[in-house]
Coordinates of C-alpha atoms and ligand atoms in Angstrom, one line a residue:
M1 CA 0.0 0.0 0.0
C2 CA 1.8 3.1 -1.3
G3 CA 5.4 2.6 -2.3
I4 CA 8.3 5.0 -1.9
V5 CA 11.6 5.0 -3.7
G6 CA 14.3 7.7 -3.5
Y7 CA 17.7 7.9 -5.2
I8 CA 20.7 10.2 -5.0
G9 CA 23.8 9.2 -6.9
R10 CA 25.6 9.5 -10.2
E11 CA 23.3 7.6 -12.5
Q12 CA 20.2 9.0 -14.2
A13 CA 17.7 9.0 -11.3
A14 CA 14.4 8.6 -13.2
P15 CA 15.0 5.1 -14.6
V16 CA 16.2 3.9 -11.2
L17 CA 13.0 5.3 -9.6
L18 CA 10.8 3.7 -12.2
E19 CA 12.5 0.4 -11.9
G20 CA 12.2 0.6 -8.1
L21 CA 8.5 1.5 -8.3
S22 CA 7.9 -1.4 -10.6
R23 CA 9.2 -3.7 -7.8
L24 CA 6.8 -2.1 -5.4
E25 CA 3.8 -2.4 -7.7
Y26 CA 2.7 -5.6 -5.8
R27 CA 2.0 -3.5 -2.7
G28 CA -1.1 -2.2 -4.5
Y29 CA -1.6 1.3 -6.0
D30 CA -3.8 3.3 -8.4
S31 CA -1.4 6.1 -9.6
A32 CA 2.3 6.8 -9.7
G33 CA 4.7 9.8 -9.9
V34 CA 8.3 11.0 -9.7
A35 CA 10.0 14.2 -8.9
V36 CA 13.6 14.8 -9.8
F37 CA 15.9 17.8 -9.4
D38 CA 16.6 19.4 -12.8
A39 CA 20.1 20.7 -12.4
E40 CA 20.0 22.9 -15.5
A41 CA 16.9 24.7 -14.5
G42 CA 17.6 24.5 -10.8
T43 CA 14.0 23.4 -10.2
L44 CA 12.1 20.3 -9.4
A45 CA 10.4 18.5 -12.3
V46 CA 7.3 16.5 -11.3
H47 CA 5.5 13.9 -13.4
K48 CA 2.4 12.0 -12.3
A49 CA -0.2 9.8 -13.9
K50 CA -3.3 8.0 -12.7
G51 CA -3.4 4.2 -13.4
R52 CA -0.6 1.7 -13.9
L53 CA 3.0 2.6 -13.7
Q54 CA 3.3 1.7 -17.3
V55 CA 1.4 4.9 -18.2
L56 CA 3.9 7.1 -16.4
S57 CA 6.8 5.1 -17.7
E58 CA 5.6 5.6 -21.3
Q59 CA 5.1 9.3 -20.8
L60 CA 8.7 9.6 -19.6
H61 CA 10.2 7.1 -22.2
G62 CA 11.4 5.0 -19.4
G63 CA 12.9 8.0 -17.6
A64 CA 15.4 8.8 -20.3
D65 CA 13.7 12.2 -20.7
L66 CA 14.6 13.4 -17.3
N67 CA 18.2 14.6 -16.9
S68 CA 18.9 14.3 -13.2
T69 CA 20.8 12.3 -10.6
M70 CA 18.4 12.6 -7.7
G71 CA 14.7 12.2 -7.1
V72 CA 11.8 10.5 -5.4
G73 CA 9.1 8.3 -6.7
H74 CA 5.8 7.0 -5.4
T75 CA 3.0 4.6 -6.1
R76 CA -0.3 5.8 -4.4
W77 CA -3.1 3.7 -3.0
A78 CA -5.8 6.4 -2.6
T79 CA -7.1 7.3 0.9
H80 CA -7.6 11.1 0.9
G81 CA -9.0 12.1 -2.5
A82 CA -9.8 9.9 -5.4
P83 CA -7.1 8.4 -7.7
S84 CA -6.2 11.2 -10.1
D85 CA -3.2 12.9 -11.6
I86 CA -3.6 15.8 -9.1
N87 CA -3.9 13.7 -6.0
S88 CA -1.0 11.5 -7.0
H89 CA 2.4 12.0 -5.3
P90 CA 4.8 13.7 -5.2
Q91 CA 2.8 16.5 -3.7
V92 CA 4.4 19.9 -4.2
S93 CA 4.3 23.1 -2.2
H94 CA 2.7 26.1 -4.0
S95 CA 6.0 27.6 -5.1
G96 CA 7.2 24.3 -6.4
R97 CA 10.2 24.3 -4.1
I98 CA 9.3 21.3 -1.9
A99 CA 8.2 17.9 -3.2
V100 CA 7.0 15.1 -0.9
V101 CA 6.1 11.4 -1.2
H102 CA 4.2 9.9 1.6
N103 CA 3.0 6.5 2.8
G104 CA 0.5 6.7 5.7
I105 CA -2.1 9.1 6.9
I106 CA -1.7 12.6 8.4
E107 CA -4.6 12.5 10.9
N108 CA -4.7 16.2 11.7
Y109 CA -4.4 17.4 8.1
A110 CA -7.7 19.2 8.0
E111 CA -6.8 21.5 10.9
L112 CA -3.3 22.2 9.5
K113 CA -4.8 22.8 6.0
A114 CA -7.3 25.3 7.5
F115 CA -4.4 27.1 9.3
L116 CA -2.3 27.3 6.1
M117 CA -5.3 28.5 4.0
A118 CA -6.0 31.2 6.5
Q119 CA -2.4 32.3 5.8
G120 CA -3.2 32.5 2.1
V121 CA -1.5 29.3 1.0
P122 CA -3.3 27.9 -2.1
F123 CA -4.0 24.1 -2.3
T124 CA -4.5 22.1 -5.4
S125 CA -5.2 18.5 -4.2
E126 CA -7.5 16.8 -1.8
T127 CA -4.6 14.9 -0.2
D128 CA -3.3 14.9 3.4
T129 CA 0.2 14.8 1.9
E130 CA 0.0 18.3 0.3
V131 CA -0.3 19.7 3.8
V132 CA 3.1 18.3 4.6
A133 CA 4.7 19.9 1.5
Q134 CA 3.0 23.2 2.2
L135 CA 3.9 23.2 5.8
I136 CA 7.6 22.5 5.1
E137 CA 7.6 25.5 2.7
Y138 CA 5.9 27.6 5.3
F139 CA 8.6 26.9 7.9
Y140 CA 11.5 26.9 5.4
E141 CA 14.1 29.6 6.1
G142 CA 17.0 28.2 4.2
D143 CA 17.5 25.1 6.4
L144 CA 15.5 22.1 5.1
L145 CA 16.2 19.8 8.1
A146 CA 15.1 22.5 10.6
A147 CA 11.9 23.1 8.6
V148 CA 11.1 19.3 8.5
G149 CA 11.8 19.2 12.3
R150 CA 9.2 21.9 12.9
V151 CA 6.7 20.1 10.7
L152 CA 7.2 16.8 12.6
R153 CA 6.3 18.5 15.8
R154 CA 2.9 19.5 14.3
I155 CA 1.8 16.5 12.3
Q156 CA 0.0 13.5 13.8
G157 CA -0.6 10.1 12.3
A158 CA 1.5 7.6 10.4
Y159 CA 4.1 8.5 7.8
A160 CA 7.1 7.6 5.9
L161 CA 8.2 10.6 3.9
G162 CA 10.7 11.3 1.2
I163 CA 11.4 15.1 0.7
L164 CA 13.2 17.1 -2.0
C165 CA 13.9 20.8 -1.9
A166 CA 14.8 22.7 -5.1
D167 CA 17.4 24.7 -3.0
C168 CA 19.2 21.5 -1.9
P169 CA 20.5 19.7 -5.0
D170 CA 22.7 17.5 -2.8
R171 CA 20.3 15.9 -0.4
I172 CA 17.1 14.0 0.2
V173 CA 15.4 14.0 3.6
A174 CA 13.6 11.0 4.8
V175 CA 11.4 10.5 7.9
R176 CA 9.6 7.6 9.4
K177 CA 6.8 7.0 11.9
D178 CA 4.6 3.9 11.9
S179 CA 5.1 3.3 8.2
P180 CA 8.0 1.4 6.8
L181 CA 11.1 3.0 5.3
I182 CA 14.5 1.5 4.7
L183 CA 17.8 3.1 3.8
G184 CA 20.1 1.7 1.1
Y185 CA 23.8 2.3 1.3
G186 CA 25.1 1.9 -2.3
E187 CA 28.5 2.6 -4.0
G188 CA 28.4 6.4 -4.7
C189 CA 24.6 6.4 -4.2
S190 CA 22.1 6.4 -1.4
L191 CA 18.5 5.2 -1.5
I192 CA 15.3 5.0 0.4
A193 CA 12.5 2.6 -0.2
S194 CA 9.3 1.1 1.3
D195 CA 10.9 -2.3 1.1
V196 CA 14.1 -4.0 0.2
T197 CA 13.0 -5.5 -3.2
A198 CA 12.9 -1.9 -4.7
I199 CA 16.6 -1.3 -4.2
L200 CA 18.2 -4.8 -4.4
G201 CA 19.5 -4.0 -7.9
H202 CA 21.7 -1.2 -6.4
T203 CA 22.7 -2.4 -2.9
R204 CA 22.2 -5.1 -0.4
R205 CA 23.4 -3.0 2.5
V206 CA 20.4 -1.5 4.3
G207 CA 19.5 0.3 7.5
Y208 CA 16.1 0.1 9.1
M209 CA 14.7 3.5 10.2
E210 CA 13.0 3.5 13.6
D211 CA 10.0 5.5 14.5
G212 CA 10.7 9.2 14.9
E213 CA 14.0 9.1 13.0
L214 CA 15.1 11.4 10.2
A215 CA 17.8 10.7 7.6
V216 CA 19.7 13.0 5.3
L217 CA 20.9 11.2 2.2
T218 CA 23.7 12.5 0.1
R219 CA 25.6 10.8 -2.7
E220 CA 28.4 9.7 -0.4
S221 CA 26.6 9.0 2.9
I222 CA 23.5 8.8 5.0
Q223 CA 23.3 10.7 8.3
C224 CA 20.5 9.7 10.7
Y225 CA 19.0 11.7 13.6
N226 CA 16.7 10.8 16.4
H227 CA 13.5 12.6 17.2
L228 CA 15.5 15.2 19.2
M229 CA 17.6 15.9 16.1
Q230 CA 20.7 14.4 17.6
P231 CA 22.9 12.5 15.2
I232 CA 22.8 8.7 15.6
E233 CA 24.7 5.8 14.2
K234 CA 22.7 3.4 12.1
K235 CA 23.5 -0.3 12.0
I236 CA 23.9 -1.5 8.4
V237 CA 22.8 -5.1 7.7
T238 CA 23.4 -7.1 4.5
V239 CA 20.2 -8.6 3.0
D240 CA 20.6 -12.1 1.6
W241 CA 17.5 -12.1 -0.7
E242 CA 18.5 -12.6 -4.3
L243 CA 17.1 -10.2 -6.9
D244 CA 15.8 -13.0 -9.0
A245 CA 13.7 -14.3 -6.1
A246 CA 11.6 -11.2 -6.6
E247 CA 11.3 -11.8 -10.4
K248 CA 8.9 -14.0 -12.3
G249 CA 11.7 -16.3 -13.7
G250 CA 9.7 -17.5 -16.7
Y251 CA 6.3 -17.9 -14.9
E252 CA 3.3 -16.1 -16.2
H253 CA 2.4 -14.8 -12.7
F254 CA 4.1 -14.3 -9.4
M255 CA 1.2 -16.1 -7.7
F256 CA 1.8 -19.3 -9.7
K257 CA 5.6 -19.1 -9.1
E258 CA 5.0 -18.7 -5.4
I259 CA 2.6 -21.6 -5.3
M260 CA 5.2 -23.8 -6.9
E261 CA 8.0 -22.5 -4.6
Q262 CA 6.2 -23.8 -1.5
P263 CA 8.0 -27.1 -1.1
D264 CA 11.4 -25.3 -1.1
A265 CA 10.1 -22.6 1.1
L266 CA 8.9 -25.2 3.6
R267 CA 12.3 -27.0 3.5
R268 CA 14.0 -23.6 4.2
C269 CA 11.6 -22.9 7.1
L270 CA 11.6 -26.4 8.7
S271 CA 14.8 -28.2 8.0
P272 CA 17.1 -26.1 10.2
R273 CA 14.5 -26.4 13.0
I274 CA 14.1 -30.2 13.0
R275 CA 17.3 -31.9 14.0
E276 CA 18.4 -35.0 15.9
G277 CA 14.8 -36.1 16.6
D278 CA 13.9 -32.8 18.2
I279 CA 12.7 -29.3 17.5
M280 CA 15.4 -26.6 17.7
F281 CA 14.1 -23.1 18.0
E282 CA 17.4 -21.4 18.5
D283 CA 15.7 -18.1 17.9
L284 CA 13.3 -18.6 20.8
S285 CA 13.8 -18.2 24.5
L286 CA 10.5 -19.0 26.2
S287 CA 11.6 -20.3 29.6
Q288 CA 10.1 -23.5 31.0
E289 CA 8.8 -21.4 33.9
F290 CA 6.9 -19.1 31.5
L291 CA 5.4 -22.0 29.6
Q292 CA 4.3 -23.7 32.8
N293 CA 2.6 -20.6 34.1
M294 CA 1.1 -19.5 30.8
R295 CA -2.6 -19.1 31.3
R296 CA -3.8 -17.9 27.9
I297 CA -2.6 -17.5 24.3
Y298 CA -3.8 -14.8 21.9
I299 CA -3.1 -15.1 18.2
V300 CA -3.4 -11.7 16.5
A301 CA -3.2 -11.1 12.8
C302 CA -5.1 -9.9 9.7
G303 CA -6.3 -11.5 6.5
S304 CA -4.8 -14.9 5.6
S305 CA -2.4 -14.6 8.5
C306 CA -5.5 -14.6 10.8
H307 CA -6.6 -17.8 9.0
V308 CA -3.3 -19.4 10.0
G309 CA -4.2 -18.4 13.6
M310 CA -7.6 -20.2 13.3
V311 CA -5.8 -23.4 12.5
G312 CA -3.3 -22.7 15.2
K313 CA -6.0 -22.4 17.8
Y314 CA -7.2 -25.9 17.1
H315 CA -3.7 -27.3 17.2
L316 CA -2.6 -25.4 20.3
E317 CA -5.7 -26.1 22.4
R318 CA -5.8 -29.8 21.4
L319 CA -2.1 -30.3 22.2
T320 CA -1.5 -28.0 25.2
R321 CA -4.9 -27.6 26.7
I322 CA -4.2 -23.9 27.1
P323 CA -7.1 -21.6 26.0
V324 CA -6.3 -19.8 22.8
E325 CA -8.2 -16.8 21.4
V326 CA -7.8 -15.6 17.8
A327 CA -8.3 -11.9 17.2
L328 CA -8.2 -9.8 14.2
G329 CA -5.5 -7.1 14.4
S330 CA -8.2 -4.5 13.7
E331 CA -10.4 -5.7 16.6
F332 CA -7.9 -6.6 19.3
R333 CA -7.3 -3.0 20.6
Y334 CA -11.0 -2.4 21.0
M335 CA -12.1 -5.6 22.7
D336 CA -10.4 -4.8 26.0
P337 CA -8.3 -8.0 25.8
I338 CA -7.4 -9.9 28.9
V339 CA -3.6 -9.9 28.7
D340 CA -1.1 -10.1 31.6
R341 CA 2.4 -11.4 32.1
H342 CA 1.2 -14.9 31.9
T343 CA -0.2 -14.4 28.4
L344 CA 1.6 -15.3 25.3
V345 CA 0.6 -13.2 22.3
I346 CA 1.5 -14.7 19.0
V347 CA 1.5 -12.1 16.2
I348 CA 1.5 -13.4 12.6
S349 CA 2.4 -11.2 9.7
Q350 CA 4.0 -11.9 6.3
S351 CA 5.1 -8.3 5.8
G352 CA 5.7 -7.4 9.4
E353 CA 4.2 -4.0 8.6
T354 CA 0.4 -4.4 8.7
L355 CA -0.7 -1.4 10.7
D356 CA -3.6 -3.0 12.6
T357 CA -1.5 -5.9 13.6
M358 CA 1.3 -3.6 14.7
A359 CA -1.1 -1.6 16.8
A360 CA -2.5 -4.7 18.4
L361 CA 1.1 -5.8 19.2
R362 CA 1.8 -2.5 20.9
E363 CA -1.4 -2.8 23.0
A364 CA -0.6 -6.3 24.0
R365 CA 2.9 -5.2 25.0
R366 CA 1.5 -2.3 27.0
L367 CA -0.7 -4.7 28.9
G368 CA 2.3 -6.9 29.8
G369 CA 1.9 -9.8 27.4
R370 CA 4.9 -11.7 26.0
I371 CA 5.1 -11.1 22.2
L372 CA 6.2 -13.9 19.9
S373 CA 5.9 -13.0 16.2
I374 CA 5.9 -15.2 13.1
V375 CA 7.1 -12.9 10.3
N376 CA 8.5 -13.3 6.8
V377 CA 10.2 -9.9 6.2
V378 CA 13.4 -9.7 8.2
G379 CA 13.9 -6.5 10.1
S380 CA 10.3 -5.4 9.6
S381 CA 8.5 -3.3 12.3
I382 CA 6.6 -6.2 13.9
A383 CA 9.8 -8.3 14.1
R384 CA 11.7 -5.5 15.7
E385 CA 9.0 -4.7 18.3
S386 CA 8.5 -8.3 19.4
N387 CA 10.1 -10.1 22.4
Q388 CA 10.8 -13.1 20.2
V389 CA 10.6 -13.7 16.4
L390 CA 10.3 -16.8 14.4
Y391 CA 11.1 -16.0 10.7
T392 CA 9.3 -18.1 8.1
W393 CA 12.2 -17.7 5.6
A394 CA 9.8 -18.0 2.6
G395 CA 11.7 -15.4 0.5
P396 CA 10.1 -12.4 -1.1
E397 CA 6.4 -12.8 -1.8
I398 CA 5.2 -10.5 -4.5
A399 CA 1.7 -11.6 -5.5
V400 CA -1.0 -9.8 -3.4
A401 CA -2.7 -13.1 -2.6
T402 CA -0.4 -14.9 -0.2
T403 CA 0.5 -18.5 -0.8
K404 CA 4.0 -19.5 0.3
A405 CA 3.9 -17.1 3.2
Y406 CA 0.6 -18.7 4.4
T407 CA 2.0 -22.3 4.2
T408 CA 5.2 -21.4 6.0
Q409 CA 3.4 -19.5 8.7
L410 CA 1.1 -22.4 9.2
A411 CA 3.9 -25.0 9.3
L412 CA 5.9 -22.9 11.7
L413 CA 2.9 -22.3 14.0
S414 CA 2.1 -26.0 14.0
L415 CA 5.7 -26.8 14.8
L416 CA 5.5 -24.3 17.7
A417 CA 2.4 -26.0 19.0
L418 CA 4.1 -29.4 19.0
W419 CA 7.2 -27.9 20.6
M420 CA 5.1 -26.4 23.4
A421 CA 3.2 -29.6 23.9
R422 CA 6.5 -31.5 24.3
R423 CA 7.9 -28.9 26.7
L424 CA 4.7 -29.1 28.8
G425 CA 4.8 -32.9 28.8
A426 CA 1.5 -33.1 27.0
V427 CA 2.6 -35.4 24.2
S428 CA 4.4 -38.7 24.5
G429 CA 7.8 -39.3 22.9
E430 CA 6.2 -41.6 20.4
E431 CA 3.4 -39.1 19.4
F432 CA 6.1 -36.4 19.2
Q433 CA 8.3 -38.4 16.9
A434 CA 5.4 -39.4 14.6
A435 CA 4.4 -35.8 14.2
L436 CA 8.0 -34.7 13.6
A437 CA 8.3 -37.3 10.8
A438 CA 5.2 -35.8 9.2
F439 CA 6.8 -32.4 9.1
Q440 CA 9.8 -33.9 7.3
E441 CA 7.5 -35.6 4.7
L442 CA 5.5 -32.4 4.1
P443 CA 7.5 -30.8 1.3
G444 CA 7.7 -34.1 -0.7
K445 CA 3.9 -34.6 -0.3
M446 CA 3.3 -31.0 -1.4
E447 CA 5.4 -31.7 -4.5
E448 CA 3.1 -34.6 -5.3
V449 CA 0.0 -32.3 -5.0
L450 CA 1.6 -29.7 -7.3
S451 CA 2.6 -32.4 -9.9
R452 CA -1.1 -33.2 -10.2
R453 CA -2.2 -29.7 -10.9
D454 CA -3.7 -30.5 -14.3
S455 CA -6.6 -32.2 -12.6
I456 CA -7.3 -29.0 -10.6
Q457 CA -7.0 -27.0 -13.8
Y458 CA -9.7 -29.3 -15.4
L459 CA -12.0 -28.8 -12.4
A460 CA -11.5 -25.0 -12.6
S461 CA -12.5 -25.2 -16.3
R462 CA -15.8 -26.8 -15.2
Y463 CA -16.6 -24.3 -12.5
F464 CA -15.1 -20.9 -13.4
N465 CA -18.4 -19.5 -14.6
H466 CA -20.1 -19.7 -11.3
D467 CA -20.9 -16.4 -9.6
S468 CA -21.4 -17.6 -6.1
I469 CA -19.5 -20.3 -4.2
F470 CA -19.7 -21.7 -0.7
F471 CA -16.9 -23.5 1.1
I472 CA -18.0 -25.7 4.0
G473 CA -16.0 -27.7 6.5
R474 CA -15.8 -28.5 10.2
N475 CA -13.0 -27.8 12.6
L476 CA -9.6 -27.8 10.7
D477 CA -11.5 -28.0 7.5
Y478 CA -13.5 -24.9 8.5
A479 CA -10.3 -22.9 9.1
L480 CA -9.0 -24.2 5.7
G481 CA -12.3 -23.2 4.0
L482 CA -11.8 -19.6 5.2
E483 CA -8.5 -19.4 3.4
G484 CA -9.7 -21.3 0.3
S485 CA -12.7 -19.0 0.0
L486 CA -10.6 -15.8 0.5
K487 CA -8.1 -16.9 -2.1
L488 CA -10.9 -17.5 -4.6
K489 CA -12.7 -14.2 -4.0
E490 CA -9.7 -12.0 -3.9
I491 CA -8.3 -12.9 -7.2
S492 CA -11.3 -14.1 -9.2
Y493 CA -13.9 -11.6 -7.9
I494 CA -16.4 -14.5 -7.5
H495 CA -18.7 -14.1 -4.4
S496 CA -17.6 -16.8 -2.1
E497 CA -18.2 -17.5 1.6
A498 CA -16.9 -20.1 4.0
Y499 CA -19.2 -21.7 6.6
A500 CA -18.7 -24.1 9.4
A501 CA -20.6 -27.0 7.8
G502 CA -22.9 -27.6 10.8
E503 CA -23.9 -23.9 10.7
L504 CA -25.2 -24.2 7.2
K505 CA -28.6 -25.3 8.3
H506 CA -29.0 -22.1 10.4
G507 CA -29.6 -19.8 7.4
T508 CA -27.2 -20.2 4.5
I509 CA -28.8 -23.4 3.2
S510 CA -31.6 -21.2 1.9
L511 CA -29.2 -19.9 -0.7
I512 CA -28.4 -23.4 -2.1
E513 CA -30.3 -24.1 -5.2
D514 CA -29.8 -26.1 -8.4
G515 CA -26.3 -25.7 -9.7
T516 CA -24.9 -23.7 -6.7
L517 CA -21.3 -24.7 -6.3
V518 CA -20.3 -26.0 -2.8
V519 CA -16.7 -26.8 -2.1
A520 CA -16.9 -29.4 0.7
L521 CA -13.8 -29.9 2.7
S522 CA -13.4 -33.3 4.4
T523 CA -9.6 -33.8 5.0
Y524 CA -10.0 -34.1 8.8
G525 CA -10.6 -37.9 9.3
K526 CA -12.2 -37.6 12.7
L527 CA -15.1 -35.7 11.2
F528 CA -15.3 -37.4 7.8
S529 CA -18.7 -38.9 8.3
K530 CA -20.2 -35.6 9.5
A531 CA -18.7 -33.9 6.5
M532 CA -20.2 -36.5 4.3
S533 CA -23.7 -35.9 5.8
N534 CA -23.3 -32.2 4.9
V535 CA -22.4 -33.1 1.3
I536 CA -25.5 -35.2 1.1
E537 CA -27.6 -32.4 2.6
V538 CA -26.5 -29.8 0.0
K539 CA -26.7 -32.3 -2.9
A540 CA -30.3 -33.0 -1.9
R541 CA -31.0 -29.3 -2.6
G542 CA -29.4 -29.3 -6.0
A543 CA -25.8 -28.2 -5.2
D544 CA -22.9 -29.1 -7.4
V545 CA -20.4 -30.5 -4.9
L546 CA -16.6 -30.2 -5.4
S547 CA -14.9 -32.0 -2.6
L548 CA -11.4 -31.9 -1.1
T549 CA -10.4 -34.9 0.9
V550 CA -7.5 -37.3 1.6
E551 CA -6.6 -40.0 -0.8
S552 CA -7.7 -42.8 1.5
R553 CA -11.3 -41.4 1.4
G554 CA -11.2 -40.3 -2.2
E555 CA -13.1 -43.4 -3.5
E556 CA -15.9 -43.0 -1.0
M557 CA -16.3 -39.4 -1.7
R558 CA -16.4 -39.9 -5.5
H559 CA -19.6 -41.8 -5.1
T560 CA -21.3 -38.7 -3.7
A561 CA -19.6 -35.6 -4.9
D562 CA -19.5 -34.3 -8.5
G563 CA -15.8 -33.6 -8.4
V564 CA -13.0 -34.6 -6.0
M565 CA -9.7 -33.1 -5.3
S566 CA -7.4 -35.1 -3.0
I567 CA -4.2 -34.8 -1.0
P568 CA -2.0 -37.5 0.3
D569 CA -2.9 -38.7 3.8
I570 CA -0.8 -36.9 6.4
H571 CA -0.7 -36.3 10.2
E572 CA -3.6 -34.1 11.2
L573 CA -1.3 -31.3 12.3
L574 CA -0.4 -30.7 8.7
L575 CA -3.7 -31.4 6.9
P576 CA -4.5 -27.7 6.4
C577 CA -1.0 -26.9 5.2
L578 CA -1.2 -29.5 2.5
G579 CA -4.9 -29.1 1.9
V580 CA -4.6 -25.4 1.0
V581 CA -2.5 -26.1 -2.1
P582 CA -5.3 -27.5 -4.3
L583 CA -7.5 -24.6 -3.2
Q584 CA -4.8 -22.1 -4.1
L585 CA -4.4 -23.8 -7.5
F586 CA -8.2 -23.8 -8.0
A587 CA -8.4 -20.1 -7.2
Y588 CA -5.5 -19.4 -9.6
Y589 CA -6.9 -21.3 -12.5
V590 CA -10.4 -19.9 -12.1
A591 CA -9.0 -16.4 -12.0
L592 CA -6.9 -17.2 -15.1
M593 CA -9.9 -18.4 -17.0
R594 CA -11.9 -15.3 -16.1
G595 CA -9.0 -13.1 -17.4
C596 CA -8.4 -11.4 -14.0
D597 CA -5.3 -9.4 -13.0
I598 CA -4.1 -12.2 -10.8
D599 CA -1.0 -10.7 -9.1
K600 CA -2.6 -7.3 -8.6
P601 CA -6.3 -7.7 -7.9
R602 CA -8.4 -4.6 -7.9
N603 CA -8.5 -2.5 -4.8
L604 CA -6.2 -4.8 -2.8
A605 CA -2.8 -4.0 -1.4
K606 CA -0.2 -6.5 -0.3
S607 CA 1.0 -4.5 2.7
V608 CA -1.9 -2.7 4.5
T609 CA -0.2 0.2 6.3
V610 CA -3.3 2.3 7.1
E611 CA -6.0 1.5 9.7
Ligands
G6P701 C1 -3.3 -7.9 3.0 C2 -2.9 -9.0 2.0 C3 -3.2 -10.4 2.6 C4 -2.6 -10.6 4.0 C5 -3.0 -9.4 4.9 C6 -2.2 -9.4 6.2 O1 -4.7 -7.9 3.0 O2 -3.5 -8.9 0.8 O3 -2.7 -11.4 1.8 O4 -3.0 -11.8 4.5 O5 -2.7 -8.2 4.3 O6 -0.8 -9.1 5.8 P1 0.4 -9.5 6.7 O7 1.6 -9.0 5.9 O8 0.3 -8.9 8.0 O9 0.5 -11.0 6.8

């Protein structure tokens, strides 16, 4: 959601900015723009366009038209003001001297705008960001950093900012509070970006800005300051993500590539943690005393990460007998949660930047909870603010609809549940070893499922024309249905809902009529016969039933359902992790057949950094 790139160096800046923005496209946006310092004219040149980045890029002939070695670029996901050329960033002060790109929301912008307008400052856009540009200009008396400092004391909300001033051809100023921004330390160049994929082509040496920090970037160096404007040293870390990991590498879509990468991602995530017949969480230090006195677990997350939490609840409660509550990041703060020092709060986030999840984390910490996060992006805000972090090591995930991040989160949370149960003496050595062996078999079994993708493609071709689909399942299959349904609706735009199968009779069954597609999930062996009853129930009302079950039950299901997808039998801890793959493929092929923009579905953002 909104992407920022900034570059100051010796190369032409505009092509660097456009390339960086193209790598941030996945975050979700509806317009794009760049501002560069035009050395000949001594002014800032600003170019913006509504729609895809391609539109801007064509207008600028790939950036070759702009002769400049410093600038900032932005992809905007509209909040204040509709998507339009005028509302796009960079936003510029009335004299054209200051240009700003912004990710986040300035909450008190209306009051500041009224103040500036009363001073005669003319506004052109509806954005909250223009207020920042105008306010910097208002306070500017020849010292850009001082003017930015004065503005920061007045604005409230969340922001990552990249700031150019026509009077300062040798610097970019960057600021961060509650929205991500990283610094790139290149050879003869310095960069800012919303995430590391945007600058990997120029440097792997990055610094993570903390809340309230400012940075001044020049061609030779980056100087950081704390909120009191005191100079600080920034730790530089070397990122080990490969640039090609963030490229399509011959696949038509990132989503498909990422689906296919799942077995390897799981190996990366699990192998180092399963050794010598035990689970080794070297990155975890939950003492035996804490575990034994733990009274409650909260799992907090948004979107698919929250669906991981739903599965995790079943596993954790079954294995440890400790009560687990799953809360949406956006709800947690407002539900007066019961958290104390005996509460473990598991925060799950691929990006590590989801604002609602982050806010929930802070609330849980304030209440005294112990925060353990499961995160993909190393060094992200959620990772840095947690007491403990387990990284999923899934590699960069670019498609908006999550796949490999979901399965690695799920595998890791399931492994954590098993680890806790073992530490609490709640599972026998034999049960523990059997489960552990299943984790080791998981990537291979997933490869089997992926190798049979043609059969799913065929089923998709039978059903892609439906305009309303219901996913039903019980217990683990219910949690799995929530994710299967979300995958389908987010990329194919088909109306789809997931129901606990037993709940169907309490209302939703009235919507089932001749030809309604019901995806019936029955991988969980203990409840197979109940699942079968629900299939019969909806069939009796005319539904077309597509079932997902385990191979050992496939034959039985084939007698009743109209279509059957199956996965190899596996330990119940890993059923949803394996079972989600046919559902991801089904969603993918359906969206493909409907001609949808699979990697960048309308209105969605990969990283949701506003409330
Ligand atoms: C967005 C993405 C979802 C994701 C959710 C939470 O809505 O489109 O795929 O599940 O954010 O993101 P997180 O990075 O916190 O896991």
